[in-house]
C-alpha positions in Angstrom: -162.0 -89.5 -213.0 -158.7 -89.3 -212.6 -156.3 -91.3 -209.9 -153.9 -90.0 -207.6 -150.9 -90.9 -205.7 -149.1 -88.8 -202.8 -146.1 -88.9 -201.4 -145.3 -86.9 -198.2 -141.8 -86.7 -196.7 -140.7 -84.9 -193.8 -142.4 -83.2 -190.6 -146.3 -83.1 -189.5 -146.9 -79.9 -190.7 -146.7 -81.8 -194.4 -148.6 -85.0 -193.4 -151.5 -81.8 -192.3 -151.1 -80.1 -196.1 -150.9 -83.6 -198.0 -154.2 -84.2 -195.8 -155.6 -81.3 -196.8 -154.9 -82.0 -200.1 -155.9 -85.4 -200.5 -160.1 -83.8 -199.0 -159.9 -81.5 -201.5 -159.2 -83.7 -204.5 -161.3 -86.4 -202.9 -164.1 -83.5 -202.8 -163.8 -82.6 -206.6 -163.7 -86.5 -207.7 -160.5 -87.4 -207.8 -159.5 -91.2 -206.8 -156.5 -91.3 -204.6 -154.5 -94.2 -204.7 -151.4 -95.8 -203.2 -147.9 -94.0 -204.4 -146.4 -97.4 -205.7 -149.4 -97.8 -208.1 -150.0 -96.4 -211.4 -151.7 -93.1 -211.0 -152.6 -90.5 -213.5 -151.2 -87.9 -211.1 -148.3 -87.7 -208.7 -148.0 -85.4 -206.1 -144.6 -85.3 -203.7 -144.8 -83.2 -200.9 -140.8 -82.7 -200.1 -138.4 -82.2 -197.6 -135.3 -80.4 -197.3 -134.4 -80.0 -193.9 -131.3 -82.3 -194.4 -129.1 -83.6 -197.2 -130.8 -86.6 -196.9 -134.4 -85.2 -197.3 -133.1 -83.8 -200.2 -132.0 -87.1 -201.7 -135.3 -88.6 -200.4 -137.5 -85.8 -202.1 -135.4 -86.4 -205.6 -135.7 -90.3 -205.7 -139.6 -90.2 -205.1 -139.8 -87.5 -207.7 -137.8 -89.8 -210.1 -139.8 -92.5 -209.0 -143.0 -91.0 -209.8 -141.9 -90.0 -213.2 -140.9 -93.3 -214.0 -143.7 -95.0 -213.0 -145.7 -93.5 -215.2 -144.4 -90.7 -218.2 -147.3 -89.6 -218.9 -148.7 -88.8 -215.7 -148.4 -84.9 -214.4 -145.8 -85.0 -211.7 -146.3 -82.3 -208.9 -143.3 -81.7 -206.6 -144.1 -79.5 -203.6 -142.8 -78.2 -200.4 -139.6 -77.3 -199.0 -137.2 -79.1 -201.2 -138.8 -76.9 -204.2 -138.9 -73.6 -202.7 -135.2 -74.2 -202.0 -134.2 -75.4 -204.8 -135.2 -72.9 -207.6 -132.6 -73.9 -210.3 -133.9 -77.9 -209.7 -135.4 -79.0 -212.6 -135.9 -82.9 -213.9 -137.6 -83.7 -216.6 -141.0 -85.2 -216.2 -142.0 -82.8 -213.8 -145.3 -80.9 -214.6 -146.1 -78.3 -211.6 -143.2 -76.8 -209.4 -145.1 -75.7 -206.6 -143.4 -74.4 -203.3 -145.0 -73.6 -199.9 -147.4 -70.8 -201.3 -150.6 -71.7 -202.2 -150.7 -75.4 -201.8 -154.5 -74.9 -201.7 -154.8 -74.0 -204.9 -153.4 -77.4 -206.5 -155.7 -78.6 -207.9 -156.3 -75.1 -209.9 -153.0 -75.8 -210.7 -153.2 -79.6 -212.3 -156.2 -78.8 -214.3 -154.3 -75.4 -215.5 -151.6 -78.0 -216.7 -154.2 -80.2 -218.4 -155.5 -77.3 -220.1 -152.5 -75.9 -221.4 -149.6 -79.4 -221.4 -147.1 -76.7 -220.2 -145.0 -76.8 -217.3 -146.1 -74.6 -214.7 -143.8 -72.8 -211.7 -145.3 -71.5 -208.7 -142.0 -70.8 -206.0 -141.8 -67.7 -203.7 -139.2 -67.2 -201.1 -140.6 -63.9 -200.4 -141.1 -63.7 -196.1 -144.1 -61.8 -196.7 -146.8 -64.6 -197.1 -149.6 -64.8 -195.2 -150.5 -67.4 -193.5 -152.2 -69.9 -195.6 -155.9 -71.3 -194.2 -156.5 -74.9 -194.4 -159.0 -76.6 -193.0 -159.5 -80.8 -191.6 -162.0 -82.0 -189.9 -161.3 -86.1 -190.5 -157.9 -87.5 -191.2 -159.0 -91.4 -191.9 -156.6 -94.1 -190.9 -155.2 -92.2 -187.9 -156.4 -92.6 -184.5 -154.8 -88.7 -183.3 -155.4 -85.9 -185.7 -153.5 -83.2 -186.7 -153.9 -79.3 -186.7 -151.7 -77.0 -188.4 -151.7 -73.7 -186.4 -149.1 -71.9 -187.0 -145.9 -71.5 -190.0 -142.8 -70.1 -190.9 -139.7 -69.6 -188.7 -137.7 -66.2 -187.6 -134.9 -67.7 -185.5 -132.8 -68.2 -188.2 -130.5 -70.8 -186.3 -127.0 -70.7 -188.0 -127.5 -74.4 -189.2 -131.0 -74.6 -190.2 -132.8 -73.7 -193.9 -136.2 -73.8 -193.1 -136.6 -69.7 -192.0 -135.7 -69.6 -196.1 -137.9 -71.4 -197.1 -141.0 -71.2 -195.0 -141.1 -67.7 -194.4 -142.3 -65.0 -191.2 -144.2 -66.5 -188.6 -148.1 -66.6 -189.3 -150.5 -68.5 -187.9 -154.6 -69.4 -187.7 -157.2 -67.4 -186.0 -157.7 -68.6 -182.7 -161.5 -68.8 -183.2 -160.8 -71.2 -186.6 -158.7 -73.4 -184.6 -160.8 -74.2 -181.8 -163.5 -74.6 -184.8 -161.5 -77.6 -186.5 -160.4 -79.0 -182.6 -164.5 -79.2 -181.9 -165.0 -81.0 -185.2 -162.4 -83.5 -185.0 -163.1 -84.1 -181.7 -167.4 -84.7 -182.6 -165.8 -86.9 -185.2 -164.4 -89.6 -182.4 -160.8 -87.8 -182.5 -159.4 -88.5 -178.9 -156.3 -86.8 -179.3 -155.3 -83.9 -181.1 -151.8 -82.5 -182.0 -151.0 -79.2 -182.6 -148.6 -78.9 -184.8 -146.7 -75.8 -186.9 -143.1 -75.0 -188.1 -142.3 -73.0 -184.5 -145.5 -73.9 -182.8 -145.1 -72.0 -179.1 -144.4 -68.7 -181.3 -148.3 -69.3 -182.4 -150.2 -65.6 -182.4 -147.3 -63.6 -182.2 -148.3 -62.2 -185.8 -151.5 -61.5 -184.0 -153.3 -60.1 -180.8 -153.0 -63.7 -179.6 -150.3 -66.1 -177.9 -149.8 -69.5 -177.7 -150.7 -69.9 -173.1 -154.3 -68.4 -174.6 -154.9 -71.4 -177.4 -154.3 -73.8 -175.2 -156.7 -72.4 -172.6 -159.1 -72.4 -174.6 -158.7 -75.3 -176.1 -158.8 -77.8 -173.2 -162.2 -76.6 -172.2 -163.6 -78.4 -175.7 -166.1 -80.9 -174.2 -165.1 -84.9 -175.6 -161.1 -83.7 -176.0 -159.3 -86.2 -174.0 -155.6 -85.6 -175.1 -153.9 -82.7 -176.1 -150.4 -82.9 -177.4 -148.0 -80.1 -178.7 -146.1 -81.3 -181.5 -143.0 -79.6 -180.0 -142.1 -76.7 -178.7 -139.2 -74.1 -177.7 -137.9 -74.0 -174.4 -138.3 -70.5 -174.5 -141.5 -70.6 -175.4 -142.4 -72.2 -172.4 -143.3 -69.1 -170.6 -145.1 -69.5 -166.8 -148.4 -69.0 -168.5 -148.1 -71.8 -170.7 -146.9 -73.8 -167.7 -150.1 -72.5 -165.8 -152.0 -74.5 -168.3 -149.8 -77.3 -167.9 -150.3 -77.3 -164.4 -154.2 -76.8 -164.0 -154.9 -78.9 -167.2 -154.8 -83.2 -167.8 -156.1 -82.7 -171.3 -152.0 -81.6 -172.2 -150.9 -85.1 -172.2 -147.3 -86.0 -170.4 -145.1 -85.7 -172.8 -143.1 -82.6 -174.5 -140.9 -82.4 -177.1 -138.5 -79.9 -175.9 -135.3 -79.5 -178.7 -131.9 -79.0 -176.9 -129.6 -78.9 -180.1 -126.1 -79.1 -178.5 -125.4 -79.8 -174.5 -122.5 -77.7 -174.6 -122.9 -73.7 -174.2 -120.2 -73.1 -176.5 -122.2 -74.7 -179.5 -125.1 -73.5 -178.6 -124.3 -69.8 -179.2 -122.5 -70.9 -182.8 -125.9 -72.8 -183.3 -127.1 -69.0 -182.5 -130.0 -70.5 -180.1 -131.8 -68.5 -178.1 -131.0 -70.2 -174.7 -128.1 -70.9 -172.6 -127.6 -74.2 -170.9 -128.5 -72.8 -167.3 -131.7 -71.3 -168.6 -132.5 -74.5 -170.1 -132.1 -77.1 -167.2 -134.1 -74.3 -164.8 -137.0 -74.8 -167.1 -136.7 -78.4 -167.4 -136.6 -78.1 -163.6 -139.9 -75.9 -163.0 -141.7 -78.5 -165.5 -140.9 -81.4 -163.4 -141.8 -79.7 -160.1 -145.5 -79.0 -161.9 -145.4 -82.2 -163.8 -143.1 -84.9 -162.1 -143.5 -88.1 -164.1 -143.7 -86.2 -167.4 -141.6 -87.7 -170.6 -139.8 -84.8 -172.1 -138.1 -85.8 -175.3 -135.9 -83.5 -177.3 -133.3 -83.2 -180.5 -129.5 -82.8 -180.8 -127.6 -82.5 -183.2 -123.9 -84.1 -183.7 -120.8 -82.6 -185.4 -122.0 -79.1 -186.1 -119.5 -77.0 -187.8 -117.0 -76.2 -185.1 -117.8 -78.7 -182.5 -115.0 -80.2 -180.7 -114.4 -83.6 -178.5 -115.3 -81.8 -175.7 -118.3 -80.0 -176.6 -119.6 -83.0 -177.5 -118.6 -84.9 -174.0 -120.9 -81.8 -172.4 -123.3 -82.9 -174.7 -123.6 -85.9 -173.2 -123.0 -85.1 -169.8 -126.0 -82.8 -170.4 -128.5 -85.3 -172.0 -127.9 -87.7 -168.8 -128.3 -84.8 -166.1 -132.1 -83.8 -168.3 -133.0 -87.5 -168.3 -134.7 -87.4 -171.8 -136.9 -89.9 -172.2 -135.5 -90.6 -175.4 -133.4 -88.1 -178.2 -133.7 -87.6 -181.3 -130.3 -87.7 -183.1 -129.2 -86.0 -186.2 -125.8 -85.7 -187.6 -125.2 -82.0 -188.8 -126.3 -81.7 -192.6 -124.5 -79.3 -194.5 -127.3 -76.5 -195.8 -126.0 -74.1 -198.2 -127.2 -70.5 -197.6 -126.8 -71.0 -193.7 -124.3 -68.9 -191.5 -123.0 -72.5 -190.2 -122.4 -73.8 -193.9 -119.7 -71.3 -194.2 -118.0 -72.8 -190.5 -115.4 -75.2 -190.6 -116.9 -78.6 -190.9 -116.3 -81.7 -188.7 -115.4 -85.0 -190.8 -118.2 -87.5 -191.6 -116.5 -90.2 -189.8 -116.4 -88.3 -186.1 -120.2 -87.3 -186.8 -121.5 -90.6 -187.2 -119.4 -91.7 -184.3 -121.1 -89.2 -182.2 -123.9 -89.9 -183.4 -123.5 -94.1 -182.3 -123.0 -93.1 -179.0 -125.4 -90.2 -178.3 -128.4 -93.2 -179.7 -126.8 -95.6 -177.3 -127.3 -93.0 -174.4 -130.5 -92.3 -175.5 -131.4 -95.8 -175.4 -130.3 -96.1 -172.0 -132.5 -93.2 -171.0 -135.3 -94.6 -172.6 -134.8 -97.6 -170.8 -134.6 -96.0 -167.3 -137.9 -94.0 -167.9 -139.5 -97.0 -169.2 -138.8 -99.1 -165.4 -140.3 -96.4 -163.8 -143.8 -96.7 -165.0 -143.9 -100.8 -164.4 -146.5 -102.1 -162.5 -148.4 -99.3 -162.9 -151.9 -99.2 -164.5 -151.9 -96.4 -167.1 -154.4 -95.5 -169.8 -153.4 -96.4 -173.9 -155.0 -95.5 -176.8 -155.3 -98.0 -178.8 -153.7 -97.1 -182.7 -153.1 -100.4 -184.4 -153.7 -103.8 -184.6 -151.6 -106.3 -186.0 -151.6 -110.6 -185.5 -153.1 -110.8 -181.7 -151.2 -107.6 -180.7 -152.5 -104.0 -179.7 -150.4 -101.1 -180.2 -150.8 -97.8 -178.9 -149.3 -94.9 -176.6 -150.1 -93.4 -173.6 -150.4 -89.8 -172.3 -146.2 -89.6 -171.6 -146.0 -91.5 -175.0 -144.8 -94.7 -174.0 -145.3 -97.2 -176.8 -147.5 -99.8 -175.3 -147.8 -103.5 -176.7 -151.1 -105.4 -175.3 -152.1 -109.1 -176.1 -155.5 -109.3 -177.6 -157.5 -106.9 -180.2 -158.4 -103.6 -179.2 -160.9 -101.2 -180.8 -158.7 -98.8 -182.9 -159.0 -95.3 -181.2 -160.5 -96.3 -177.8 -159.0 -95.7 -174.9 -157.9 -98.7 -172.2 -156.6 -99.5 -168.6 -153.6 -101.6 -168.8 -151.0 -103.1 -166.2 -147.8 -102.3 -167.3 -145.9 -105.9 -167.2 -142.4 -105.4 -168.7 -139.9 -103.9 -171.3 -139.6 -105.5 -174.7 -137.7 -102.7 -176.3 -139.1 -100.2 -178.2 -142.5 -101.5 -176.1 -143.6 -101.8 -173.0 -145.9 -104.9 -172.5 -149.1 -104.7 -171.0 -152.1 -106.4 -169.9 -155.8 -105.3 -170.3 -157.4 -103.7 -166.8 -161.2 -104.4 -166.6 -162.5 -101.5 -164.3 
């Protein structure tokens, strides 16, 4: 039968697809393999949400086409759908983010026929697109796709192009696939989507009523939310929040810009006083809770001063760490028409919002230190365990833990990007 490799670049909601890809070749026969080996068939699942996923998705694709010439080359995702005009030559299937459950209708199409074969649709009338998991091997917290496509259309962002209207899964199905994963040994479950707190609004559902549901599923220890919109974050989501430990202490809350001015060229849907009362309100239900978030540097427009709010703001939030992205040029976007800030200032605001968030990292890390916290356990590697906890702190344990249990620890000291820790026995 024949072998093959995947690539996957970008966000979770594409490690969830390439997953569901990889059962259902494994199902029909197919052999999958690493990407750097020789494979019959290639499959890149791409990226675009920055210039340099775009460079990313190209070089793999190259790379795939040179490893082997005679191999059929699929290139998927975001980076295809928007791209249209990309072509390089080698590629078999252009596939964007329609039907990626039919691929492997599509690869034995192509072996049928030897003729290259285009499958991209930018139309914002998909539906959403069932796929189903119930094991994802190697990984010790599984993913769930519940949700995609994006309506905020964000002046600097692409992905409402080329994802589409917001869909999403039936509630019943997704409490289906949580129940299996979770008689499968899954401890921890992330639910994950493209705008994942606008999940149901295509449908008699919302998100606070998931999540209800959900942390009543017997065995589920951890539940985590891949990330989520401050607005989004309505009081009866924080009613779960409150009444429910299975949502695990950490969320991933993006901020953007710390400066109100930027925020309304970003065209967000938040001001900066709406978004330090909620981060308030969540700390009054949840005190010791990591919130994490993303910013981005030198958007079109953005001036020294905007960007000292910026990080006056990040230190006031106390982020437990950021996520820092220079602004990528997007063409097609309201903000790639703004005028641009140079390269040079955006990577030096970029240097020294990663040294602030380092800093806050640190701070949240001293607060946890002597204390005995639950880990699970991920990885092993030499005599080391490695794992997080429920407020995702990175935890580094002497000794050889069983992968995907969970364990008391001490909390001994920092050794940055970990937190040491020493085994409990209770």
């Amino acid at each position: 039968m024949k072998t093959v490799g995947i690539c996957t670049l970008g966000c979770k909601v594409n490690t969830y697809e390439s997953e569901f890809v990889i059962n259902k070749l494994k199902e029909k026969g197919y052999i999958i393999k690493d990407f750097d080996e020789i494979c019959d068939i290639y499959i890149i699942n791409t990226c675009t949400v920055t210039n340099q996923a775009d460079i990313k998705s190209r070089k793999m694709i190259r790379s795939a086409i040179k490893k082997n010439k005679e191999a059929c080359v699929v290139a998927m995702g975001c980076f295809i759908e928007g791209n249209q005009k990309f072509q390089e030559e080698g590629v078999s299937i252009y596939l964007g983010n329609k039907n990626k459950s039919r691929i492997i209708e599509y690869i034995e199409e192509y072996y049928k026929k030897k003729e290259t074969i285009k499958k991209q649709d930018t139309s914002l009338k998909t539906e959403f697109e069932d796929m189903y998991i119930d094991t994802f091997p190697g990984r010790t917290r599984a993913f769930v796709k519940i949700q995609d496509g994006c309506e905020n259309f964000c002046s600097y962002c692409i992905i409402p192009y080329v994802r589409g209207k917001c869909r999403s899964k039936e509630l019943s199905t997704v409490i289906k696939e949580v129940k299996a994963l979770v008689a499968n040994d899954y401890k921890e479950v992330v639910l994950t989507g493209i705008h994942t707190g606008n999940y149901g609004v295509d449908r008699n559902e919302n998100f606070a009523d998931l999540l209800n549901e959900l942390v009543k599923i017997k065995g589920l220890k951890h539940l985590r939310i891949s990330s989520i919109e401050i607005t989004e974050l309505n009081n009866e989501v924080l009613a779960v929040l409150q009444k429910s430990k299975v949502i695990v202490d950490h969320l991933h809350i993006p901020l953007q810009a710390g400066s109100d001015r930027v925020l309304s060229l970003m065209n967000r849907k938040y001001d900066l006083k709406y978004f330090k009362e909620k981060i308030k309100k969540i700390r009054e239900i949840r005190p010791n809770i990591s919130i994490t978030t993303d910013i981005i540097v030198g958007h079109p427009e953005e001036k020294d001063e905007d960007f000292l709010d910026t990080l006056k703001t990040a230190k006031e939030l106390l982020f437990s760490k950021i996520h820092v992205f220079p602004y990528s040029i997007r063409e097609g976007t309201k903000a790639a028409t703004m005028k641009q800030v140079d390269i040079e200032t955006k990577k030096k605001r970029a240097r020294k919002l990663l040294e602030v968030s380092k800093e806050l990292e640190i701070e949240y890390f001293n607060k946890f230190l002597g204390q005995k916290i639950e880990v699970l356990i991920e990885k092993n590697k030499e005599n080391y365990s490695y794992g997080h906890t429920s407020n995702y702190l990175h935890i580094k344990i002497k000794g050889k833990y069983k992968k995907n249990s969970i364990i008391k620890i001490q909390l001994q000291e920092i050794n940055y990007p970990y937190i040491l820790g020493e085994y409990v026995d209770e």
